[in-house]
Coordinates of C-alpha atoms and ligand atoms in Angstrom, one line a residue:
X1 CA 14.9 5.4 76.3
X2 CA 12.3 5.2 79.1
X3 CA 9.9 2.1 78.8
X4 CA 6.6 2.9 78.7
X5 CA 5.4 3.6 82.5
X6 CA 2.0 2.9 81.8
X7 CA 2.3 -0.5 79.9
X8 CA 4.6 -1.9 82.4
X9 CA 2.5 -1.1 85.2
X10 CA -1.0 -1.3 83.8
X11 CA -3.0 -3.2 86.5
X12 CA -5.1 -6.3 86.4
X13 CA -8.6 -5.1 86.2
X14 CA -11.9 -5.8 87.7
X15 CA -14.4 -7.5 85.4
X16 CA -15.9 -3.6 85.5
X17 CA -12.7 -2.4 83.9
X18 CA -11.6 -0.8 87.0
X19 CA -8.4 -1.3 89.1
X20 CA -8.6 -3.7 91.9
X21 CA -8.6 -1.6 95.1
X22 CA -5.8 -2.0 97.3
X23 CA -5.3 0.6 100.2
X24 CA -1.9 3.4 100.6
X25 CA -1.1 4.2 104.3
X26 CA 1.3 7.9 103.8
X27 CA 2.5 9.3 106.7
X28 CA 4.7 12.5 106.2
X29 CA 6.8 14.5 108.2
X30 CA 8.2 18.3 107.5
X31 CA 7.2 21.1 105.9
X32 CA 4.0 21.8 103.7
X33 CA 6.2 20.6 100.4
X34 CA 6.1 17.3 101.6
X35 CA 2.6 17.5 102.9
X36 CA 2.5 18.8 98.7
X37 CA 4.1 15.6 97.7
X38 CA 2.1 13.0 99.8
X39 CA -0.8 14.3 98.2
X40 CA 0.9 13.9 94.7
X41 CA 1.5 10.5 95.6
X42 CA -1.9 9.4 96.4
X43 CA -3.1 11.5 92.9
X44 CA -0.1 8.9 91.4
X45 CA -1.2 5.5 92.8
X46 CA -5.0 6.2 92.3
X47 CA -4.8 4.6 88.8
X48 CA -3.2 1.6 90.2
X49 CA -6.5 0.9 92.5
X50 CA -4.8 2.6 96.3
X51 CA -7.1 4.1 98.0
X52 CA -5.6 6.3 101.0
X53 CA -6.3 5.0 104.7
X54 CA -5.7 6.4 107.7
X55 CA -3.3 3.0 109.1
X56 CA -0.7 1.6 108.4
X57 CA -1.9 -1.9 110.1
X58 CA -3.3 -4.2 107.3
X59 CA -2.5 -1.8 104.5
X60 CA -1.3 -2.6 101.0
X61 CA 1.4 0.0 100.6
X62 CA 2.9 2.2 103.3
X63 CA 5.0 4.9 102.4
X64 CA 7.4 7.1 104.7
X65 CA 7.0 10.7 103.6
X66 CA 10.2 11.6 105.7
X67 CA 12.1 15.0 106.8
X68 CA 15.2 15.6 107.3
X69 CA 14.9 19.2 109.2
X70 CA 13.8 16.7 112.0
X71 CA 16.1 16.4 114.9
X72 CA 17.5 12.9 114.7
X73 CA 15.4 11.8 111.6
X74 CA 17.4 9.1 111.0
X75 CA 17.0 7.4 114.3
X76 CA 13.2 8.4 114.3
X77 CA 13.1 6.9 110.8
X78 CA 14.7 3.8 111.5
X79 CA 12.1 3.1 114.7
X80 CA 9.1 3.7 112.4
X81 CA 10.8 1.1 110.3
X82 CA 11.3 -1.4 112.8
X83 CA 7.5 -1.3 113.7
X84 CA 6.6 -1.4 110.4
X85 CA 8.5 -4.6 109.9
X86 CA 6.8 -6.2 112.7
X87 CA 3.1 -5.4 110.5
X88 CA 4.9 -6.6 107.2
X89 CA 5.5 -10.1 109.1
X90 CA 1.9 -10.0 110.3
X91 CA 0.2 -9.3 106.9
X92 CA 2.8 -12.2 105.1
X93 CA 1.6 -14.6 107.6
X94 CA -1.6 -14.1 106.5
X95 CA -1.2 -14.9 103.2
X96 CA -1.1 -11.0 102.2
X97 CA 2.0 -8.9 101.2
X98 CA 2.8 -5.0 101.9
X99 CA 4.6 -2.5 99.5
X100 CA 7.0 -0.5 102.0
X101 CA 8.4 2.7 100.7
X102 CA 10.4 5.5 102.2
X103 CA 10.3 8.9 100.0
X104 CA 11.3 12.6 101.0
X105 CA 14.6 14.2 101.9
X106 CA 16.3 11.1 104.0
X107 CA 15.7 9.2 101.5
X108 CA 17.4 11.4 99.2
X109 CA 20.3 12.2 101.9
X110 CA 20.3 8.3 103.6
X111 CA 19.3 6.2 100.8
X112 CA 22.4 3.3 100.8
X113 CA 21.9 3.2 104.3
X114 CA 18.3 2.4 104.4
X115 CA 18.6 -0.1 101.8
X116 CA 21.1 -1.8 103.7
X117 CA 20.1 -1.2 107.1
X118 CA 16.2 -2.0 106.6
X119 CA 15.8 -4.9 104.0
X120 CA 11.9 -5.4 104.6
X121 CA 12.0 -1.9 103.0
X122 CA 10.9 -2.1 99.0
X123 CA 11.0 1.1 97.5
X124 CA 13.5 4.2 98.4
X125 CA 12.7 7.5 96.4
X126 CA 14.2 10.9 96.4
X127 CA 12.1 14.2 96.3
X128 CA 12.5 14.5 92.9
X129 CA 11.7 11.0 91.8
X130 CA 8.7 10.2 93.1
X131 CA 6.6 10.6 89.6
X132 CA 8.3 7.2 89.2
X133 CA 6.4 5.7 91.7
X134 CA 3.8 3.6 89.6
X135 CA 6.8 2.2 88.0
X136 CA 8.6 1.4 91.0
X137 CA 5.8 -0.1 92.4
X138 CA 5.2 -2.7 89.6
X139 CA 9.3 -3.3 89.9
X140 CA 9.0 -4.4 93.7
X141 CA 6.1 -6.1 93.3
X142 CA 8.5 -8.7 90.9
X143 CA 11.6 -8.3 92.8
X144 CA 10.4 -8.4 96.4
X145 CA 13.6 -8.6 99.1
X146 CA 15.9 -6.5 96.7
X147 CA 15.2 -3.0 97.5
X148 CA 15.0 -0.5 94.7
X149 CA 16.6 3.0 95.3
X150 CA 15.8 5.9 93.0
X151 CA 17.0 9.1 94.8
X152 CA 19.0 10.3 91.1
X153 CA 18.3 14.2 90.3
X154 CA 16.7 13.5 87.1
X155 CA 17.3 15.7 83.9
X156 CA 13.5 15.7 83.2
X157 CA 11.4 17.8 86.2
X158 CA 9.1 15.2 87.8
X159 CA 6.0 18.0 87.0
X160 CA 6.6 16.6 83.9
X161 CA 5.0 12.8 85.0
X162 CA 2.5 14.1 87.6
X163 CA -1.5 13.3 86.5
X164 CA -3.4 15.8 86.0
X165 CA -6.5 14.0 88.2
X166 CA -6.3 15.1 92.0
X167 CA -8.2 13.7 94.8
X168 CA -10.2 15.9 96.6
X169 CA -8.2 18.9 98.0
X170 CA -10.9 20.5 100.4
X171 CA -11.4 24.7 100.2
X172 CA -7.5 24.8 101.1
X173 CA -4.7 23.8 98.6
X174 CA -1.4 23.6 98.2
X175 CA 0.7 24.4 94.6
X176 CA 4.1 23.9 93.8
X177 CA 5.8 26.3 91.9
X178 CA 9.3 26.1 92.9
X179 CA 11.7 23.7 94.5
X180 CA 15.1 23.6 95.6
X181 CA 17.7 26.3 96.5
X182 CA 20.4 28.0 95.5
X183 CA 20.9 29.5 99.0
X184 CA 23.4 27.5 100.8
X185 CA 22.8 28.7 104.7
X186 CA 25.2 27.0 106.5
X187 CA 22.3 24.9 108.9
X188 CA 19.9 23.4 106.0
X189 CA 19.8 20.4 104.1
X190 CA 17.6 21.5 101.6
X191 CA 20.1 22.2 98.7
X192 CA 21.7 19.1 99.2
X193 CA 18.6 17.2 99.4
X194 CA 16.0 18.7 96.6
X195 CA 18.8 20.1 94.3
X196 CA 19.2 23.4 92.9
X197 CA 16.2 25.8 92.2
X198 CA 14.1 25.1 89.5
X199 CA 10.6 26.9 88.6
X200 CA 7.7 25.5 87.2
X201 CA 6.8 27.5 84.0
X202 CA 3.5 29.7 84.8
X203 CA 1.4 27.4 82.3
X204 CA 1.6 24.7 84.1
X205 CA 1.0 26.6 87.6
X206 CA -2.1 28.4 86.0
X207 CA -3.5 25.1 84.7
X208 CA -3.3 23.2 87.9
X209 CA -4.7 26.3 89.8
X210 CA -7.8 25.8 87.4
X211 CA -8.1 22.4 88.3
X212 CA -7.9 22.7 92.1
X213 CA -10.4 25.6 91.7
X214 CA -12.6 23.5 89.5
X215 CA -12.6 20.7 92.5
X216 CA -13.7 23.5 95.2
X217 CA -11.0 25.0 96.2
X218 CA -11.0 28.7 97.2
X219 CA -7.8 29.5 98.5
X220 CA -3.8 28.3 97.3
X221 CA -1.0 28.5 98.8
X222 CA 1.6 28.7 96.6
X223 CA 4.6 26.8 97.4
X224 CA 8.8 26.9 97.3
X225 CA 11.7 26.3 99.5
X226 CA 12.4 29.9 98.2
X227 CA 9.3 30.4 96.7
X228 CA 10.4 34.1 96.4
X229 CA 13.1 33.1 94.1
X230 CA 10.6 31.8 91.5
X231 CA 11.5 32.7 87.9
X232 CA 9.7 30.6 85.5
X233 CA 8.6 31.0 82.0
X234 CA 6.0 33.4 82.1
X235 CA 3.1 32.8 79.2
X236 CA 4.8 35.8 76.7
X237 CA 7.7 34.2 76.8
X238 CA 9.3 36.1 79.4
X239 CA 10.5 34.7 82.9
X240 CA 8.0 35.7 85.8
X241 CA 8.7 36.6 88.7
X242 CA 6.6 35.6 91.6
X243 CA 4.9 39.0 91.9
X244 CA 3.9 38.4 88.2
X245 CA 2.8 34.9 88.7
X246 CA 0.5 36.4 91.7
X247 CA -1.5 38.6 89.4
X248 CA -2.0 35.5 87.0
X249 CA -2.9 33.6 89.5
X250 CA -5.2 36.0 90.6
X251 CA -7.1 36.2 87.3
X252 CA -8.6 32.7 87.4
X253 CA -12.0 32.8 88.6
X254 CA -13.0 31.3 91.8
X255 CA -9.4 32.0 93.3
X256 CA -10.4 34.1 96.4
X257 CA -7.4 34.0 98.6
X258 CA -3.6 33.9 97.6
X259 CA -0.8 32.6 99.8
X260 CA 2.9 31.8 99.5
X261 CA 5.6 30.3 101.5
X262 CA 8.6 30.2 102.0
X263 CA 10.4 33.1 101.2
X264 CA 13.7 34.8 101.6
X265 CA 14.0 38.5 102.6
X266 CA 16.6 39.0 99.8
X267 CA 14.4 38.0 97.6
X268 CA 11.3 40.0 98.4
X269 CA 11.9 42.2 95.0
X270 CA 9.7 45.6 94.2
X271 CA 7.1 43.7 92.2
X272 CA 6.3 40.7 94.8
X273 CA 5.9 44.1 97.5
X274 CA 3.5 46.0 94.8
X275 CA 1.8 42.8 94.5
X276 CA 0.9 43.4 97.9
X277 CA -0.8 46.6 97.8
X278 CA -2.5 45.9 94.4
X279 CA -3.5 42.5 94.2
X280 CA -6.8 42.1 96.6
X281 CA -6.7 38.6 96.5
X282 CA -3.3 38.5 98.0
X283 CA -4.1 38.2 101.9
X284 CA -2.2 40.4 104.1
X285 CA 0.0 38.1 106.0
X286 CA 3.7 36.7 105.1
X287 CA 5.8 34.1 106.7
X288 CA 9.6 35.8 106.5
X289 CA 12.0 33.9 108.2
X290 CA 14.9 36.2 109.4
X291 CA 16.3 33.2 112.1
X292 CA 18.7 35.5 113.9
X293 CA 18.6 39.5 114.9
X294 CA 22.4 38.9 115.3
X295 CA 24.8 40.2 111.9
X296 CA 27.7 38.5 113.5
X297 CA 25.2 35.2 113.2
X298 CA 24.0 36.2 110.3
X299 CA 26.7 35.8 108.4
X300 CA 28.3 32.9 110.5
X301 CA 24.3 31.2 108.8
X302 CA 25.7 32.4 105.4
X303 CA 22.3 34.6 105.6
X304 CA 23.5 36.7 103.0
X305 CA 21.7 39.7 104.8
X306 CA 21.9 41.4 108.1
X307 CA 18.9 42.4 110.5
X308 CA 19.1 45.7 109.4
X309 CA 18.5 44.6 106.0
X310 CA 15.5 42.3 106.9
X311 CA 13.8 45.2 108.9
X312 CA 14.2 47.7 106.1
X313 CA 12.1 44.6 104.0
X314 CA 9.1 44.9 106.7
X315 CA 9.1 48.6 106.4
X316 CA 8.6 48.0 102.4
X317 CA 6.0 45.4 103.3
X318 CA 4.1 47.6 105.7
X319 CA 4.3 50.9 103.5
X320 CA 2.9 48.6 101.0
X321 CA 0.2 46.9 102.9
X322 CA -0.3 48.4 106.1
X323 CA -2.2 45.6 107.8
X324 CA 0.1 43.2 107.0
X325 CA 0.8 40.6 109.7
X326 CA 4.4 38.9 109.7
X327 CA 5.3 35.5 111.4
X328 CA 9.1 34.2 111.0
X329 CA 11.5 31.1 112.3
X330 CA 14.3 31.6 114.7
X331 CA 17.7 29.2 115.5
X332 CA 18.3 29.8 118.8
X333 CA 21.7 28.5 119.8
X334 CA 23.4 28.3 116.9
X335 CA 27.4 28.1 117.1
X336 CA 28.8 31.0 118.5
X337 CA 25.9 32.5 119.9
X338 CA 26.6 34.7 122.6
X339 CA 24.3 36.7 125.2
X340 CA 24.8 39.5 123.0
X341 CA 23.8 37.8 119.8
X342 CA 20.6 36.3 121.8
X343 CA 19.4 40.0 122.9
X344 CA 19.3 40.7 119.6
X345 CA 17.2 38.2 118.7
X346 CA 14.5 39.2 121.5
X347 CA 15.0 43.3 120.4
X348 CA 14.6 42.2 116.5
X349 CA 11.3 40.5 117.9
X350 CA 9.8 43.1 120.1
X351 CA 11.0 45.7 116.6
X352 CA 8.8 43.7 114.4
X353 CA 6.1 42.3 117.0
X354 CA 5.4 39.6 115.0
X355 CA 1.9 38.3 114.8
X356 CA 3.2 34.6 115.1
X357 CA 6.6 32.7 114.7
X358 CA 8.3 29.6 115.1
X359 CA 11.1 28.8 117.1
X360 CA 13.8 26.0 117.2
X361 CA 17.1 25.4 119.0
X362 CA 19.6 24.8 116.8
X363 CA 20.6 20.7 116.5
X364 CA 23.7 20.1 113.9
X365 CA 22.3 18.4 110.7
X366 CA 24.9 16.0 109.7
X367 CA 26.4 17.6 106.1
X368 CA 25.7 21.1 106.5
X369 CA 29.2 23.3 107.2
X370 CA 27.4 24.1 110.5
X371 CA 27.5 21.2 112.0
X372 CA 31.2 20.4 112.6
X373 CA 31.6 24.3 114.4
X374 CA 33.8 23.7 117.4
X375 CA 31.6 26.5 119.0
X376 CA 28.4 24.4 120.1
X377 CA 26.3 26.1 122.4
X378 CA 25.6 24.0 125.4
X379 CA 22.1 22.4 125.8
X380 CA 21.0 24.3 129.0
X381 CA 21.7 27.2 127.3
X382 CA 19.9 26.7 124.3
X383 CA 17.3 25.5 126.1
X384 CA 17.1 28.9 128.9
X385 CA 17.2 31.0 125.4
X386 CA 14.3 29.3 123.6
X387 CA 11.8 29.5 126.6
X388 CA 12.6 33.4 126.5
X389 CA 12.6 33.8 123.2
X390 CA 9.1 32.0 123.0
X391 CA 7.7 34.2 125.8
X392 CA 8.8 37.3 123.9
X393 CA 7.1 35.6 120.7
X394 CA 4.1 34.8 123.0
X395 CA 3.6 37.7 124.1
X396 CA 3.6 39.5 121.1
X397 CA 0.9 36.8 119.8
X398 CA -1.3 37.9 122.1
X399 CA -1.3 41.5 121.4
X400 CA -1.6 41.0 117.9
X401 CA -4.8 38.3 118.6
X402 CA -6.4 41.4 121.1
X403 CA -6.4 43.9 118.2
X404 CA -8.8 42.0 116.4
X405 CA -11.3 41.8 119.2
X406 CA -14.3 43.5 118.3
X407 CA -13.9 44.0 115.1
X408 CA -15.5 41.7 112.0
X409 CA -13.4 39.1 109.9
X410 CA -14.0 37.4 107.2
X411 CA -13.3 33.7 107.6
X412 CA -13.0 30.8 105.5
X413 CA -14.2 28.0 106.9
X414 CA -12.3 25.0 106.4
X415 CA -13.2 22.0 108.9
X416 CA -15.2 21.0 112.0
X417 CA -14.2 23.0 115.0
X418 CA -13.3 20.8 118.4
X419 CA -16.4 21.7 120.0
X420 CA -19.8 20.6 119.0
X421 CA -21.4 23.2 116.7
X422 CA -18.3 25.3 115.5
X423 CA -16.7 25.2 112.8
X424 CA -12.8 26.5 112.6
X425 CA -11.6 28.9 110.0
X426 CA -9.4 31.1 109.1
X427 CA -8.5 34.9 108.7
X428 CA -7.1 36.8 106.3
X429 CA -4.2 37.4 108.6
X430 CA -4.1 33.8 109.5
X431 CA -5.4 33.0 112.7
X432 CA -7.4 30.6 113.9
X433 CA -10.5 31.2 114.3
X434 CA -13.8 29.3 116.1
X435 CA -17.2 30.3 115.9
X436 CA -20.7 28.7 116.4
X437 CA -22.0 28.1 112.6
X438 CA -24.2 25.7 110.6
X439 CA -22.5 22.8 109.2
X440 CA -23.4 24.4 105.3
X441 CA -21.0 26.9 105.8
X442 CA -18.4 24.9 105.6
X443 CA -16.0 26.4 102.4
X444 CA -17.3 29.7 102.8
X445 CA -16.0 33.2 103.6
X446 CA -18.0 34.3 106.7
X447 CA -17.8 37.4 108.4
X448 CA -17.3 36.6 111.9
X449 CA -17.1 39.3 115.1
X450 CA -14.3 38.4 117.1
X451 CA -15.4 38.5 120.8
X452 CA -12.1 36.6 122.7
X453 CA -8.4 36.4 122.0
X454 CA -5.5 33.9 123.3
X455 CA -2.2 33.5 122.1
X456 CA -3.1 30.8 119.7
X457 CA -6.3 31.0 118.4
X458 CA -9.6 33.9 118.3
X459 CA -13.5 32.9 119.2
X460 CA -16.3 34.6 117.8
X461 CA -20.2 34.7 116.4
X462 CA -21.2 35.2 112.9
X463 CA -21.5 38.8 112.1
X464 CA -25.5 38.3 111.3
X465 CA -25.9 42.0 110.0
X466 CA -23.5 41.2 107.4
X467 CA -24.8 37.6 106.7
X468 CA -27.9 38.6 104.5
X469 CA -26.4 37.2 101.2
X470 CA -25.3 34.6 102.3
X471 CA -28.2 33.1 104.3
X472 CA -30.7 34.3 101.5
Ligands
LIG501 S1 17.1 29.8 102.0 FE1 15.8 28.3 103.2 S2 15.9 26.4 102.0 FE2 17.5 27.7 101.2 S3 19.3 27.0 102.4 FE3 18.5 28.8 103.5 S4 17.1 27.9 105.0 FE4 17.5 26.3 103.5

C-alpha cells in the first residue's frame, strides 16, 4: 500500500497557514511534452511553497527537465550537472541547501548512471513518475547524499496524482492526452523511454480543458507522441478516437482554437480528416512528420509507410480542408542513404511545398536498432544534404509566407513582440506574426493585414475596418 503522499509531505506552515516559500529553478529540453511536464511540476510543488524562478543560482530546488532526442544528451547533461554542483557548494556554504533533481527521458534511459556518476544529484525521476515528486522531495530532504531513483513504469497512470490547480497558463496551452508509442521506428527512443501508448480517458481531457479555459486560455494544443493514435474512453462508454475527442473538445465554451501534435500519417483515420472540414475550431494547419521521401529508407526507419502512402494522406487532408498548411521533420543521413534516396527527399518536399519543417541529420541514439547500422553516412555528407534540404524547405517557406500578403488574418496575440509597440501572434496557419497593437490586445483574436513576408515570420497592421467590435 502507498503511504499517504500528502501526510508525509505536508509542509511546515507559516503562522498564516500557508507554505513557507521556497523557490523551483526547471529548465527543460525537447519537445512540447516535456515543456507539458515542467509545467506539471511547478502545478505539483506549489503546495509545498516553490515558487518558479527564472535561475538556478540561489534556488531551492533545481530540476533537469531532460531529452534524450538531443544529440549527445548525456554529455550535455552531465556538464549542466557539473555547474550545478559548483552552485550546490556555494548555497551549502552559506548555511542553505538545494534539492537537485534530474526528470525526463535520460533519466528514464540513464538513471543508474546518474546516480552513480553525479552524487550531489537528489532526485532522479522517469517521465512517468514525476506525480511522485512531493513525495520524493520530502524523502531527500531526510536522506540527503543517497540519491533516490524512481524511473519504474508504474501500473497506476501518473494523470491519476496530478492537481487539479494550474498556474497560470497564458492564452496558449498545452494538454496531454496521450503518451508513449507503440511505433517502434528504428531511430527513436521514445518507446523505450515513456513506455507503451496509453490514452487519457476523454473525461479527464474535457475537465482539464475546462479548467485551462476557465484560467484564460483560448487556444490548446492537444498533445501525444502519437497523439493520432489516441483511443481513450470516450464519455458513452465507447473508445474515442482523436477525431471524436476534437469535437468534444470543441464543445466547451471559450475554446476558440484547436491544435494537436504529433502525429503519424498511418494514423490519420477518416474521422480525424472529417474533423478537419467540419470542426471550425480546428485550425487549418498539421505538423506530419514523413522524415524520408525514400521507400527504401522508409522501411530501413521501420516507417511502416512509404512516400506514396504519406502523399495520398495530404491529398485526404487537402480535399478535406483546402487551406490546410502542412509542416513535417526530416532525418537526413540516415544509414544507407544514398544520392538517390536524398533526391527523393528534396522531390517529396517541393510535391508537398510545405509551409514549414524541421530538419535534422541523423546522429545514432545509443539503444535504438539504428544505431549499430554498419552503413553510417559520413559527416560531410550529412552535413552537404541538410544545408540543401533546408534551402529547398526555405524556399518553400517563403512562398507560402508571400501568399498571405495582402490578405487579413486573424491573430491571437500571445506576448510582447521584440520591438517596442508590437505585439507577436499567431495565425491560424501558424506563423508568426508582428504587428503594431495596444498592449490590451494582448489574448485576443485580431484581424491583422499582412503587408511583408520572410521565411520565418509575417508583419502587418491591424485590419481597422474589421476592428469595430473589438475597439467599441
Ligand atoms: S512514431 Fe514517433 S514517437 Fe513513435 S517511434 Fe516513431 S518517431 Fe518515435
Amino acid at each position: 500500500m502507498t503511504e499517504s503522499v500528502t501526510e508525509k509531505t505536508a509542509p511546515r506552515l507559516n503562522a498564516d497557514g500557508a507554505a513557507p516559500l521556497k523557490t523551483l529553478h526547471v529548465r527543460s529540453w525537447g519537445c512540447q511534452m516535456n515543456f507539458y511536464d515542467s509545467q506539471r511540476m511547478v502545478d505539483l510543488l506549489a503546495p509545498l511553497g516553490y515558487r518558479p524562478v527564472a535561475e538556478a543560482d540561489g534556488a531551492d530546488m533545481v530540476i533537469l527537465n531532460t531529452c534524450h532526442i538531443r544529440e549527445k544528451a548525456t554529455e550535455k547533461l552531465f556538464s549542466e550537472l557539473g555547474r550545478l554542483k559548483a552552485t550546490k557548494q556555494e548555497k551549502s556554504a552559506q548555511g542553505g541547501t538545494m534539492i537537485v533533481a534530474v526528470a525526463g527521458c535520460v533519466a528514464q534511459a540513464e538513471g543508474p548512471v546518474i546516480a552513480e556518476r553525479a552524487r550531489h544529484v537528489d532526485i532522479v525521476v522517469g517521465p512517468q513518475s514525476y506525480h511522485a515528486l512531493p513525495e520524493l522531495v520530502a524523502r531527500a530532504s531526510r536522506a540527503a547524499g543517497q540519491p533516490i531513483l524512481m524511473t519504474d513504469f508504474p501500473v497506476d497512470s501518473k494523470f491519476d496524482h496530478l492537481p487539479e490547480e494550474m498556474a497560470d497558463r497564458g492564452v496558449s496551452a498545452f494538454l496531454t492526452i496521450q503518451e508513449g508509442c507503440d511505433k517502434f521506428c528504428s531511430f527513436c527512443v521514445v518507446p523505450y523511454t515513456r513506455g507503451a501508448e496509453f490514452s487519457r480517458p476523454a473525461q479527464d481531457i474535457l475537465a482539464e480543458a475546462r479548467r485551462l479555459v476557465l484560467g484564460g486560455v483560448k487556444e490548446l494544443t492537444l498533445l501525444g507522441q502519437n497523439v493520432n493514435a489516441y483511443h481513450g474512453a470516450g464519455l458513452d462508454g465507447s473508445t474515442w478516437t482523436l477525431g471524436r475527442l476534437i469535437r468534444a473538445v470543441a464543445e466547451i465554451g471559450g475554446v476558440e482554437r484547436i491544435r494537436y501534435t504529433t502525429s503519424h500519417p498511418n494514423d490519420m483515420d477518416d474521422e480525424l480528416i472529417a474533423a478537419h472540414a467540419e470542426v471550425p475550431q480546428l485550425m487549418p494547419f498539421l505538423h506530419l512528420p514523413v522524415q524520408s521521401g525514400s521507400d527504401h529508407i522508409l522501411a530501413r526507419m521501420n516507417r511502416k509507410h512509404t512516400a506514396a502512402a504519406y502523399l495520398k494522406v495530404i491529398d485526404r487532408l487537402r480535399a478535406a480542408r483546402p487551406d490546410i498548411a502542412l509542416s513535417s521533420d526530416f532525418i537526413v543521413g540516415f544509414p544507407g542513404e544514398s544520392d538517390k534516396d536524398f533526391q527523393a527527399t528534396l522531390d517529396l518536399v517541393r510535391t508537398v511545398g510545405f509551409a514549414q519543417a524541421y530538419s535534422f541529420k541523423y546522429s545514432p541514439r545509443p539503444g535504438t536498432p539504428a544505431a549499430g547500422a554498419e552503413t553510417q553516412v559520413p559527416e560531410p555528407v550529412k552535413a552537404e544534404r541538410l544545408a540543401r534540404l533546408q534551402e529547398a524547405i526555405l524556399e518553400g517557406q517563403l512562398r507560402f509566407n508571400e501568399t498571405s500578403v495582402g490578405t487579413i488574418v486573424p491573430v491571437l496575440f500571445d506576448r510582447a513582440g521584440s520591438r517596442k509597440g508590437q505585439l507577436h501572434g499567431r495565425s491560424p496557419h501558424m506563423q508568426s506574426v508582428h504587428a503594431t497593437a495596444p498592449a490590451h490586445f494582448l489574448g485576443r483574436i485580431v484581424p491583422v493585414r499582412i503587408k511583408e513576408a520572410r521565411q520565418l515570420s509575417l508583419t502587418g497592421e491591424l485590419a481597422t475596418d474589421e476592428l469595430h467590435d473589438l475597439v467599441a
